[in-house]
Coordinates of C-alpha atoms in Angstrom, one line a residue:
Chain A
M9 CA 9.4 -8.3 -9.5
G10 CA 7.3 -6.2 -10.6
A11 CA 3.5 -6.7 -12.2
V12 CA 2.7 -10.1 -13.5
W13 CA 0.4 -11.3 -16.5
A14 CA -2.4 -13.5 -15.7
E15 CA -4.7 -15.6 -17.4
V16 CA -8.4 -15.0 -17.2
K17 CA -9.6 -18.2 -16.1
E18 CA -13.2 -17.2 -15.1
N19 CA -15.0 -14.3 -15.2
R20 CA -18.8 -15.0 -14.5
Q21 CA -21.7 -13.1 -13.5
V22 CA -22.3 -14.4 -9.8
G23 CA -25.0 -11.9 -8.4
E24 CA -26.9 -8.4 -9.1
G25 CA -23.8 -6.6 -10.6
V26 CA -21.2 -9.0 -9.0
F27 CA -18.6 -11.2 -10.9
R28 CA -16.5 -13.9 -9.7
L29 CA -12.9 -13.4 -11.3
A30 CA -10.3 -16.2 -11.5
L31 CA -6.9 -15.6 -12.3
G32 CA -4.1 -17.9 -13.4
A33 CA -1.6 -16.3 -11.2
P34 CA 0.5 -19.1 -9.1
A35 CA 3.2 -16.8 -7.5
I36 CA 0.1 -14.6 -5.9
A37 CA -2.4 -17.3 -5.0
Q38 CA 0.4 -19.0 -3.0
K39 CA 1.4 -16.0 -0.8
A40 CA -2.0 -14.8 -0.8
R41 CA -3.6 -14.2 3.0
P42 CA -7.0 -13.2 3.8
G43 CA -7.5 -9.2 3.9
Q44 CA -4.7 -8.7 1.7
F45 CA -5.4 -6.9 -1.9
V46 CA -3.7 -6.8 -5.6
M47 CA -3.6 -4.3 -7.9
L48 CA -4.9 -5.1 -11.2
R49 CA -5.0 -2.9 -14.5
V50 CA -8.7 -3.8 -16.2
A51 CA -7.3 -3.0 -19.5
H52 CA -4.0 -2.2 -21.6
G53 CA -2.7 0.9 -22.4
N54 CA -3.3 4.2 -21.4
D55 CA -6.9 4.6 -20.5
P56 CA -8.1 3.5 -17.7
L57 CA -4.4 4.4 -16.9
L58 CA -4.3 3.2 -13.1
A59 CA -4.4 -0.2 -11.8
R60 CA -7.6 -0.8 -9.0
P61 CA -6.8 -2.3 -5.7
F62 CA -9.1 -5.2 -5.0
S63 CA -9.2 -7.7 -1.9
I64 CA -8.3 -11.3 -2.6
H65 CA -11.6 -13.7 -2.2
G66 CA -9.8 -16.7 -2.4
A67 CA -6.6 -18.4 -3.3
A68 CA -7.2 -22.2 -4.9
G69 CA -3.6 -23.8 -5.9
D70 CA -2.5 -21.7 -8.9
E71 CA -5.7 -19.7 -9.1
L72 CA -6.4 -16.3 -7.4
L73 CA -10.2 -15.5 -6.8
I74 CA -11.6 -12.1 -6.8
L75 CA -15.0 -10.8 -6.0
Y76 CA -15.9 -7.8 -7.4
K77 CA -18.9 -5.3 -7.9
V78 CA -19.5 -3.0 -10.9
V79 CA -19.1 0.4 -9.9
G80 CA -17.8 2.4 -12.2
R81 CA -15.7 2.5 -15.6
G82 CA -13.0 0.3 -14.9
T83 CA -15.2 -2.7 -13.0
R84 CA -17.1 -2.2 -16.2
I85 CA -14.2 -2.9 -18.6
L86 CA -13.2 -5.6 -16.1
S87 CA -16.4 -7.4 -16.1
Q88 CA -16.4 -7.5 -20.4
V89 CA -13.0 -9.3 -20.1
R90 CA -13.4 -13.0 -21.4
P91 CA -11.4 -16.0 -20.5
G92 CA -8.1 -16.6 -22.1
E93 CA -7.4 -13.0 -22.4
T94 CA -4.7 -11.4 -20.2
L95 CA -4.9 -8.8 -17.3
Q96 CA -1.4 -7.7 -15.3
L97 CA -1.7 -7.0 -11.5
W98 CA 0.8 -7.2 -8.5
G99 CA 0.7 -8.3 -5.5
P100 CA -0.3 -10.0 -2.7
L101 CA -0.3 -6.4 -1.0
G102 CA -0.7 -5.0 2.8
R103 CA -1.2 -6.4 6.0
G104 CA -4.1 -9.1 6.3
F105 CA -6.5 -9.9 9.2
D106 CA -5.1 -11.4 12.5
L107 CA -6.8 -14.7 12.3
S108 CA -4.7 -15.9 15.5
G109 CA -7.7 -14.8 18.0
D110 CA -9.7 -17.6 19.6
Q111 CA -13.4 -18.1 18.1
P112 CA -13.1 -14.9 16.1
L113 CA -16.6 -13.2 15.0
L114 CA -16.6 -12.3 11.4
V115 CA -18.7 -9.4 10.0
A116 CA -19.8 -8.5 6.1
G117 CA -21.9 -6.0 4.8
G118 CA -22.3 -6.4 0.9
M119 CA -19.4 -6.5 -0.9
G120 CA -17.3 -7.3 2.3
L121 CA -18.1 -10.7 1.8
A122 CA -15.2 -10.6 -0.6
P123 CA -12.2 -10.7 1.7
L124 CA -14.4 -12.5 4.8
A125 CA -15.3 -15.5 2.9
F126 CA -11.9 -16.0 2.3
A127 CA -11.0 -15.7 6.0
A128 CA -13.9 -17.8 6.9
R129 CA -12.3 -20.7 4.4
W130 CA -9.0 -20.1 6.0
L131 CA -10.5 -20.7 9.3
R132 CA -12.2 -23.6 8.4
D133 CA -9.3 -25.1 6.6
H134 CA -7.1 -24.6 9.6
G135 CA -9.9 -26.4 11.7
R136 CA -10.6 -23.7 13.7
Q137 CA -14.0 -22.0 15.0
A138 CA -15.6 -19.1 14.3
A139 CA -19.0 -17.0 13.3
F140 CA -19.9 -15.2 10.6
C141 CA -22.8 -12.5 10.3
A142 CA -23.2 -11.1 7.1
G143 CA -25.8 -8.2 5.6
L144 CA -27.2 -7.5 2.4
P145 CA -29.4 -5.5 0.8
G146 CA -31.7 -8.4 0.4
L147 CA -31.5 -11.9 -1.0
A148 CA -32.5 -10.7 -4.6
G149 CA -29.2 -11.0 -7.0
W150 CA -27.6 -12.7 -4.1
E151 CA -28.7 -16.7 -4.1
E152 CA -25.7 -18.0 -5.8
L153 CA -23.1 -16.3 -3.6
T154 CA -25.3 -17.2 -0.3
R155 CA -26.2 -20.6 -1.5
G156 CA -22.4 -20.9 -2.4
L157 CA -20.9 -19.5 1.4
E158 CA -23.5 -21.8 3.1
A159 CA -22.4 -24.9 1.6
E160 CA -18.4 -24.1 1.9
L161 CA -18.9 -23.3 5.5
A162 CA -21.5 -26.0 6.7
G163 CA -20.1 -27.8 9.6
S164 CA -17.3 -25.5 10.2
V165 CA -18.4 -21.5 10.6
A166 CA -21.7 -20.6 12.5
L167 CA -23.2 -18.3 9.4
A168 CA -25.8 -16.0 10.2
W169 CA -27.3 -13.4 7.7
S170 CA -29.2 -10.3 8.0
S171 CA -30.8 -8.3 5.2
E172 CA -32.5 -5.0 5.1
D173 CA -35.6 -6.0 3.1
G174 CA -36.0 -9.3 5.6
S175 CA -35.5 -11.6 2.9
L176 CA -32.9 -12.9 3.9
G177 CA -32.2 -13.9 7.6
R178 CA -33.3 -11.4 10.1
R179 CA -34.2 -7.9 8.8
G180 CA -32.6 -5.3 9.5
L181 CA -28.9 -4.4 10.1
V182 CA -25.7 -6.4 10.4
T183 CA -24.3 -4.5 13.2
E184 CA -27.6 -5.7 15.4
L185 CA -26.2 -9.1 14.8
L186 CA -23.2 -8.4 16.2
A187 CA -24.5 -6.1 19.0
E188 CA -26.4 -9.8 20.0
A189 CA -23.4 -11.6 19.3
L190 CA -21.0 -9.5 21.4
A191 CA -24.2 -9.5 24.2
A192 CA -24.2 -12.8 24.3
A193 CA -20.6 -13.7 24.7
P194 CA -18.8 -10.9 26.5
G195 CA -15.6 -9.6 25.3
S196 CA -15.6 -11.9 22.3
K197 CA -12.0 -13.0 22.9
G198 CA -10.7 -13.7 19.4
G199 CA -12.0 -10.2 18.6
V200 CA -14.0 -8.8 15.6
L201 CA -12.8 -9.1 12.0
A202 CA -14.9 -6.4 9.6
C203 CA -15.2 -5.5 6.2
G204 CA -17.8 -3.5 3.9
P205 CA -19.0 -0.4 3.2
M206 CA -17.8 2.7 5.4
P207 CA -20.6 3.9 7.5
M208 CA -21.2 -0.3 8.3
L209 CA -17.6 -0.1 9.7
K210 CA -18.0 2.9 11.8
A211 CA -20.9 1.4 13.4
V212 CA -19.2 -1.9 14.0
A213 CA -16.2 -0.1 15.5
R214 CA -18.7 1.8 17.9
V215 CA -20.6 -1.6 18.8
C216 CA -17.3 -3.5 19.5
E217 CA -16.2 -0.2 21.3
Q218 CA -19.6 -0.4 23.9
H219 CA -18.8 -4.1 24.4
G220 CA -14.9 -4.2 25.1
A221 CA -14.2 -6.3 22.1
A222 CA -10.8 -6.1 20.0
C223 CA -12.0 -4.8 16.4
Q224 CA -10.2 -5.3 12.8
V225 CA -11.5 -3.7 9.9
S226 CA -10.4 -3.6 6.0
L227 CA -10.8 -0.1 5.0
E228 CA -10.6 1.0 1.1
A229 CA -9.2 4.2 -0.4
P230 CA -8.6 5.5 -3.7
M231 CA -4.9 3.9 -4.5
A232 CA -2.6 4.3 -7.5
C233 CA 0.9 2.1 -6.0
G234 CA -0.1 -0.3 -3.7
L235 CA 3.4 0.0 -2.6
G236 CA 3.4 2.9 0.0
A237 CA 5.2 5.5 -2.2
C238 CA 2.3 7.3 -4.1
L239 CA 0.4 8.2 -0.3
G240 CA -2.6 8.4 -2.0
C241 CA -4.7 6.4 0.1
A242 CA -4.2 8.0 3.2
I243 CA -6.6 6.8 6.4
P244 CA -6.9 9.4 9.1
A245 CA -5.0 8.1 12.0
A246 CA -6.1 7.8 15.7
G247 CA -3.8 10.9 17.2
G248 CA -3.3 12.8 14.0
G249 CA -1.9 11.9 10.8
Y250 CA -2.4 9.6 8.2
L251 CA -2.0 5.6 7.8
R252 CA -1.4 4.4 4.6
A253 CA -4.3 1.8 3.4
C254 CA -1.9 0.1 1.5
Q255 CA 1.1 -0.3 4.1
E256 CA 0.0 -0.2 7.6
G257 CA -3.5 -1.6 6.3
P258 CA -5.9 -2.1 4.5
V259 CA -6.6 -4.2 8.1
L260 CA -6.3 -1.9 10.7
A261 CA -7.1 -2.0 14.4
A262 CA -10.3 -0.2 14.6
A263 CA -9.1 2.1 17.3
A264 CA -6.1 3.1 15.1
V265 CA -8.3 5.1 13.0
D266 CA -9.8 8.6 13.6
W267 CA -13.6 8.2 12.5
E268 CA -14.5 11.4 12.7
R269 CA -11.9 12.6 10.3
I270 CA -13.4 9.6 7.7
Chain B
M28 CA 19.7 -5.9 -33.0
S29 CA 22.8 -7.0 -31.6
Q30 CA 24.7 -3.9 -31.5
T31 CA 25.6 -2.8 -28.0
V32 CA 24.1 0.8 -27.1
D33 CA 26.2 3.0 -24.9
M34 CA 23.2 3.8 -22.3
A35 CA 25.2 6.2 -20.1
V36 CA 24.8 9.8 -20.0
T37 CA 26.2 13.0 -18.1
V38 CA 23.9 15.5 -16.4
G39 CA 26.0 18.6 -15.9
A40 CA 29.4 19.8 -16.8
T41 CA 30.6 21.7 -13.8
R42 CA 29.5 19.3 -11.3
P43 CA 28.5 16.3 -13.7
L44 CA 26.7 13.4 -12.9
R45 CA 26.9 10.2 -14.7
L46 CA 24.3 7.7 -15.0
K47 CA 24.3 4.1 -16.0
N48 CA 21.1 5.3 -18.0
P49 CA 19.4 7.9 -18.5
V50 CA 16.1 6.8 -16.7
I51 CA 15.3 8.5 -13.6
A52 CA 12.4 7.8 -11.5
A53 CA 10.5 11.0 -10.6
S54 CA 10.2 12.2 -7.3
G55 CA 6.8 11.5 -5.8
T56 CA 6.1 8.5 -7.5
F57 CA 9.1 6.6 -6.1
G58 CA 8.6 6.8 -2.0
Y59 CA 12.5 6.5 -0.6
G60 CA 13.2 4.0 -3.5
L61 CA 12.9 1.3 -0.6
E62 CA 9.5 0.9 -1.7
Y63 CA 10.0 -0.6 -4.7
G64 CA 13.0 -2.9 -3.8
A65 CA 11.0 -5.9 -4.4
Q66 CA 9.5 -4.7 -7.3
L67 CA 12.7 -4.1 -9.6
D68 CA 16.5 -4.2 -9.2
L69 CA 17.2 -0.9 -8.0
A70 CA 20.5 -0.6 -9.7
A71 CA 19.3 -0.9 -13.0
L72 CA 17.9 2.7 -12.7
G73 CA 20.1 5.5 -14.0
G74 CA 18.7 6.5 -10.6
F75 CA 15.6 7.9 -8.8
V76 CA 14.4 11.0 -7.0
T77 CA 13.1 10.9 -3.3
K78 CA 9.9 12.2 -2.4
G79 CA 9.9 15.5 -1.3
V80 CA 11.9 16.1 1.9
S81 CA 11.0 19.0 4.4
L82 CA 13.0 20.2 7.8
K83 CA 9.9 18.5 9.5
P84 CA 7.9 15.6 8.9
R85 CA 4.5 16.3 6.9
D86 CA 1.2 14.8 7.6
G87 CA -0.3 15.8 3.7
N88 CA -3.4 16.9 2.9
P89 CA -6.9 15.5 4.0
P90 CA -8.1 12.5 1.3
P91 CA -9.1 11.7 -1.2
R92 CA -6.0 12.8 -2.4
I93 CA -5.8 11.0 -5.7
C94 CA -8.0 10.8 -8.8
E95 CA -7.8 9.4 -12.5
T96 CA -8.8 11.1 -15.5
A97 CA -8.5 10.2 -19.1
A98 CA -5.4 9.4 -19.6
G99 CA -4.0 10.6 -16.8
M100 CA -4.4 11.2 -12.6
L101 CA -4.6 14.1 -10.4
N102 CA -3.2 14.0 -7.2
A103 CA -3.3 16.6 -4.1
I104 CA -0.7 14.8 -1.6
G105 CA 0.7 17.6 0.0
L106 CA 3.9 16.8 0.6
A107 CA 3.4 14.1 2.7
N108 CA 7.1 13.5 4.3
V109 CA 8.9 11.8 6.9
G110 CA 11.1 14.9 7.5
L111 CA 15.0 15.5 7.3
E112 CA 15.7 13.8 10.7
V113 CA 13.8 10.5 10.0
F114 CA 15.3 10.5 6.2
L115 CA 18.9 10.9 7.5
G116 CA 18.2 8.8 10.1
E117 CA 16.1 6.0 8.9
K118 CA 16.4 6.5 4.7
L119 CA 19.6 7.5 4.0
P120 CA 21.7 4.9 5.5
K121 CA 20.0 2.4 3.7
L122 CA 19.9 4.6 0.3
R123 CA 23.8 4.5 0.6
R124 CA 24.1 1.0 -0.2
L125 CA 22.3 1.2 -3.3
D126 CA 24.5 1.0 -6.6
T127 CA 22.4 4.0 -8.3
A128 CA 22.0 7.6 -8.1
V129 CA 20.1 8.9 -5.3
V130 CA 18.9 12.3 -6.0
V131 CA 17.6 14.1 -3.0
N132 CA 14.2 16.2 -3.9
L133 CA 13.6 19.0 -1.0
Y134 CA 11.4 21.6 -0.2
G135 CA 11.2 24.5 2.0
E136 CA 9.0 27.1 3.0
A137 CA 11.6 29.9 3.1
V138 CA 14.8 30.1 1.4
E139 CA 16.9 29.6 4.7
E140 CA 15.1 26.1 4.6
F141 CA 16.1 24.9 1.2
A142 CA 19.5 26.1 2.1
E143 CA 19.6 24.5 5.7
L144 CA 18.0 21.1 4.2
A145 CA 20.9 21.3 1.1
R146 CA 23.5 21.8 3.7
R147 CA 22.6 18.5 5.7
L148 CA 21.9 16.4 2.7
S149 CA 25.1 17.5 1.7
A150 CA 27.4 16.9 4.6
A151 CA 25.3 13.3 5.3
G152 CA 26.5 11.9 2.2
G153 CA 25.6 9.5 -0.1
V154 CA 23.5 12.0 -2.1
A155 CA 24.1 12.2 -5.6
A156 CA 22.1 15.3 -6.1
L157 CA 19.8 17.8 -5.4
E158 CA 16.2 18.3 -6.7
L159 CA 14.8 21.9 -5.8
N160 CA 11.0 21.5 -5.5
V161 CA 9.9 25.1 -6.3
S162 CA 7.2 23.9 -8.2
C163 CA 4.7 21.6 -5.8
P164 CA 1.1 22.7 -6.8
N165 CA -0.5 21.3 -3.6
V166 CA 1.0 23.4 -0.6
K167 CA -0.2 26.6 0.2
A168 CA 3.1 28.2 1.2
G169 CA 6.5 27.9 -0.8
G170 CA 6.1 25.2 -3.7
M171 CA 4.4 26.4 -6.7
A172 CA 4.5 30.2 -5.1
F173 CA 8.4 30.2 -5.2
G174 CA 8.4 28.6 -8.8
C175 CA 6.4 31.0 -10.7
A176 CA 8.3 33.8 -10.9
P177 CA 12.3 34.4 -12.1
G178 CA 13.2 36.2 -8.7
P179 CA 12.2 33.5 -6.3
V180 CA 13.6 30.4 -8.1
G181 CA 17.0 32.7 -8.5
E182 CA 17.1 33.4 -5.1
I183 CA 16.5 29.8 -3.6
T184 CA 18.8 28.4 -6.3
A185 CA 21.7 30.6 -5.3
A186 CA 21.0 29.9 -1.5
V187 CA 21.5 26.1 -2.3
R188 CA 24.2 26.7 -4.6
A189 CA 26.3 28.4 -1.6
A190 CA 25.1 25.6 1.0
S191 CA 26.0 22.3 -1.1
D192 CA 28.6 21.4 -3.6
L193 CA 26.4 19.2 -4.9
P194 CA 24.9 19.1 -8.4
V195 CA 21.5 21.2 -8.0
W196 CA 18.5 20.7 -10.5
V197 CA 15.5 22.7 -10.3
K198 CA 12.2 21.5 -11.1
L199 CA 9.9 23.7 -12.6
T200 CA 6.2 24.1 -13.0
P201 CA 4.7 24.3 -16.1
N202 CA 1.6 26.8 -14.6
V203 CA 3.4 29.9 -16.1
T204 CA 3.4 31.7 -18.9
D205 CA 7.3 32.0 -19.4
P206 CA 9.3 29.1 -18.6
V207 CA 12.3 29.9 -20.3
G208 CA 12.5 33.2 -18.2
I209 CA 12.3 31.0 -14.9
A210 CA 15.1 28.5 -16.1
R211 CA 17.1 31.3 -17.2
A212 CA 17.3 32.3 -13.7
A213 CA 18.0 29.1 -12.2
E214 CA 20.9 28.5 -14.5
A215 CA 21.8 32.2 -13.6
A216 CA 21.9 31.6 -10.1
G217 CA 24.0 28.3 -10.2
A218 CA 21.8 25.6 -11.4
D219 CA 23.8 22.3 -12.8
A220 CA 20.4 21.2 -14.8
V221 CA 16.6 22.0 -14.6
C222 CA 13.8 19.4 -14.4
L223 CA 10.6 19.9 -16.3
I224 CA 7.7 19.4 -16.2
N225 CA 6.0 19.1 -12.6
T226 CA 2.3 18.7 -12.6
L227 CA -0.1 20.8 -14.6
L228 CA -2.7 22.3 -12.1
G229 CA -5.9 20.6 -13.3
M230 CA -9.5 19.8 -11.4
A231 CA -11.7 17.1 -11.4
I232 CA -15.7 17.0 -10.5
D233 CA -18.2 14.6 -9.7
A234 CA -21.2 16.2 -11.3
R235 CA -23.9 13.7 -9.5
R236 CA -22.5 15.1 -6.2
K237 CA -21.7 18.6 -7.6
R238 CA -18.1 18.3 -5.8
P239 CA -14.6 18.1 -6.4
R240 CA -13.1 15.0 -6.9
L241 CA -10.2 16.3 -4.4
A242 CA -10.5 17.3 -1.0
N243 CA -7.6 20.0 -2.0
V244 CA -10.1 21.0 -5.0
Y245 CA -7.3 21.3 -7.3
G246 CA -4.4 18.7 -7.8
G247 CA -1.3 18.0 -9.9
L248 CA -2.2 16.5 -13.5
S249 CA 0.6 13.6 -14.5
G250 CA 0.3 11.0 -16.8
P251 CA 0.2 10.4 -20.6
A252 CA -2.3 13.1 -21.1
I253 CA 0.5 16.2 -20.2
K254 CA 3.5 14.6 -22.3
P255 CA 2.9 17.0 -25.4
V256 CA 3.0 19.9 -23.1
A257 CA 6.1 18.5 -21.5
L258 CA 7.9 18.1 -24.8
R259 CA 7.0 21.7 -25.7
M260 CA 8.5 23.1 -22.3
V261 CA 11.7 20.6 -22.8
H262 CA 12.0 21.8 -26.4
Q263 CA 11.6 25.4 -25.9
V264 CA 13.7 25.6 -22.7
S265 CA 16.5 23.4 -24.1
R266 CA 17.2 25.7 -26.5
A267 CA 17.3 28.8 -24.5
I268 CA 19.5 28.1 -21.6
A269 CA 23.3 25.9 -21.8
I270 CA 22.6 24.0 -18.9
P271 CA 20.9 20.6 -19.2
V272 CA 17.3 19.9 -18.8
V273 CA 16.2 16.8 -17.3
G274 CA 12.6 15.7 -19.3
L275 CA 9.7 14.2 -17.6
G276 CA 5.7 14.5 -17.8
G277 CA 4.3 11.3 -19.5
I278 CA 6.8 8.9 -20.3
V279 CA 5.5 5.2 -20.3
S280 CA 7.6 3.8 -22.6
G281 CA 11.0 4.0 -24.3
E282 CA 10.0 5.5 -27.6
D283 CA 8.3 8.1 -25.2
A284 CA 11.9 8.9 -23.5
A285 CA 13.3 8.9 -26.9
E286 CA 11.3 11.8 -28.0
F287 CA 12.3 13.8 -24.7
L288 CA 16.0 13.4 -25.5
L289 CA 15.3 14.4 -29.4
A290 CA 13.8 17.4 -27.8
G291 CA 16.6 18.4 -26.2
A292 CA 16.5 16.3 -22.5
A293 CA 20.0 15.0 -21.3
A294 CA 18.3 12.6 -19.0
V295 CA 14.7 11.5 -18.4
Q296 CA 12.1 11.0 -15.3
V297 CA 9.6 8.2 -15.2
G298 CA 6.7 9.4 -12.6
T299 CA 2.9 7.9 -13.2
A300 CA 3.9 5.1 -15.2
N301 CA 5.4 3.6 -12.0
F302 CA 2.0 3.3 -10.9
L303 CA 0.6 1.5 -13.7
D304 CA 3.9 -1.1 -13.8
P305 CA 6.1 -1.1 -10.6
A306 CA 9.0 -2.3 -13.0
A307 CA 8.6 0.7 -15.3
C308 CA 11.3 2.3 -15.3
V309 CA 13.6 -0.4 -16.1
R310 CA 11.4 -1.5 -18.6
V311 CA 11.3 2.0 -20.4
A312 CA 15.2 1.9 -20.0
A313 CA 15.4 -1.8 -21.8
E314 CA 12.8 -0.3 -24.6
L315 CA 15.0 2.9 -25.0
E316 CA 18.2 0.9 -25.6
V317 CA 16.3 -1.7 -28.2
F318 CA 15.0 1.5 -29.7
C319 CA 18.4 2.7 -30.3
A320 CA 20.1 -0.5 -31.7
G321 CA 17.2 -0.6 -34.1
Q322 CA 17.9 3.1 -35.1
G323 CA 21.5 2.3 -35.6
I324 CA 22.3 4.4 -32.5
G325 CA 25.4 3.5 -31.1
A326 CA 25.2 5.8 -28.0
V327 CA 22.0 7.1 -26.3
S328 CA 23.5 10.3 -25.7
E329 CA 23.1 10.8 -29.6
L330 CA 19.6 11.4 -29.5
V331 CA 20.2 14.4 -27.3
G332 CA 18.7 17.1 -28.9
G333 CA 18.8 15.8 -32.2
L334 CA 15.7 16.7 -33.3
A335 CA 15.6 17.1 -37.5
A336 CA 15.3 20.8 -38.4

């Protein structure tokens, strides 16, 4: 009921402007599923005023993990919070990934790693096979995260990297890895699960459509309540109108989204 | 602090609406109430006001629809709602079972639409009061255009008054030079209460991209940033009319609520605070009770209009 106060267990820089936050939030951690999110207030008081939506990066026992990048005032304030302090949050919220498909293909761009690493670990923990294509600008600043993910998923989820500068895996965009993977396994029965910047998701949706692969995308939008009430997080829907990122999403079938109006 | 405080209030005299406590969740911040059912005990609220309902469903404005500002936020949702048919068929049956006052906010693009909404909502049963939205800053037709002059406000209020026996509350815009004149028009036309303030028309700009932050360019400012403006208008209007004022604008704490009651509000609404804390309304009511007990006040209604001269 309502928001909970959670103790900050860890809030550590793990990459270039990227932090990993661990919160003691047992009720949320136990219910969290990959692709869901929480609303988190980065400070007490009235400024900044609104909570921010953060995708859930993992849940281990009583701890909830959030991987975030400093992009504005709120995340800058969050990055200065110390272990032992408390933050207010509510969740888990929204519809996560449908992980029931056989051998799904996970596609992450940049901070899209946050929810998809959770999905990959979940698949591993359930003894399921999956492939994971992840694209970054380059290795610089991402060493700890890429090494950590490789170690976690070794022997279970096949991980392939791409980077724009060629310093990690193959040079180019992650959509090229995706197109090759889909060409090698036509129809990719388990479907594609994607998260990343909007232009990337648009391209992923297009590639999947060309290959006849089902595609789920995790979208973000400005959001005030996370509960379906404020109607701030409108995503243009295929066929007109809007979907709420917090209720019908944040994970939506790519076919349900009107990419032209985004 | 062991003293018990009578938290009940009554809004209006001719068609009185009794509330368990003076804290009501404000329209546009509380969905149809059901969205918050897992977040708080809806029966602990004084009441709530639904998202504005129109005759036909509305998609709302293109995104981005909201943005944060200093101690506040702008919104330009554009009255997205499910429309009257779905409201009556799918929402209201669930709302009728709740042990709290359900106030329905309604919005029309013409006087006759307000009257028809009022007629059908009254006939449906289970609605505690109607709140007329003549003050939405984010739609082109109707909305604030109606609410900026006494004439149209009086006309709409009179039409709804004739169409319904429910208490009629008129939600007024602060984006006018003379809120008193408009409140008087609502009163003269048979309103049971006026609610103020709706959001202040505002704008935010992304200087680096040289673009407005909202797709609608302008939006309504809410949150703690507007509380002083709201208090002033509640004070100004409540002294000028005989019907009660329901006060809102930036309330996040029980003491904020007490300030509005002192300024002359008979009850308060909590809006943006629901976004900072999904259980804000229950917390505000509890804090208000503690405040009263701490001040030796036996009934919260004693605060109403109790500002020292």
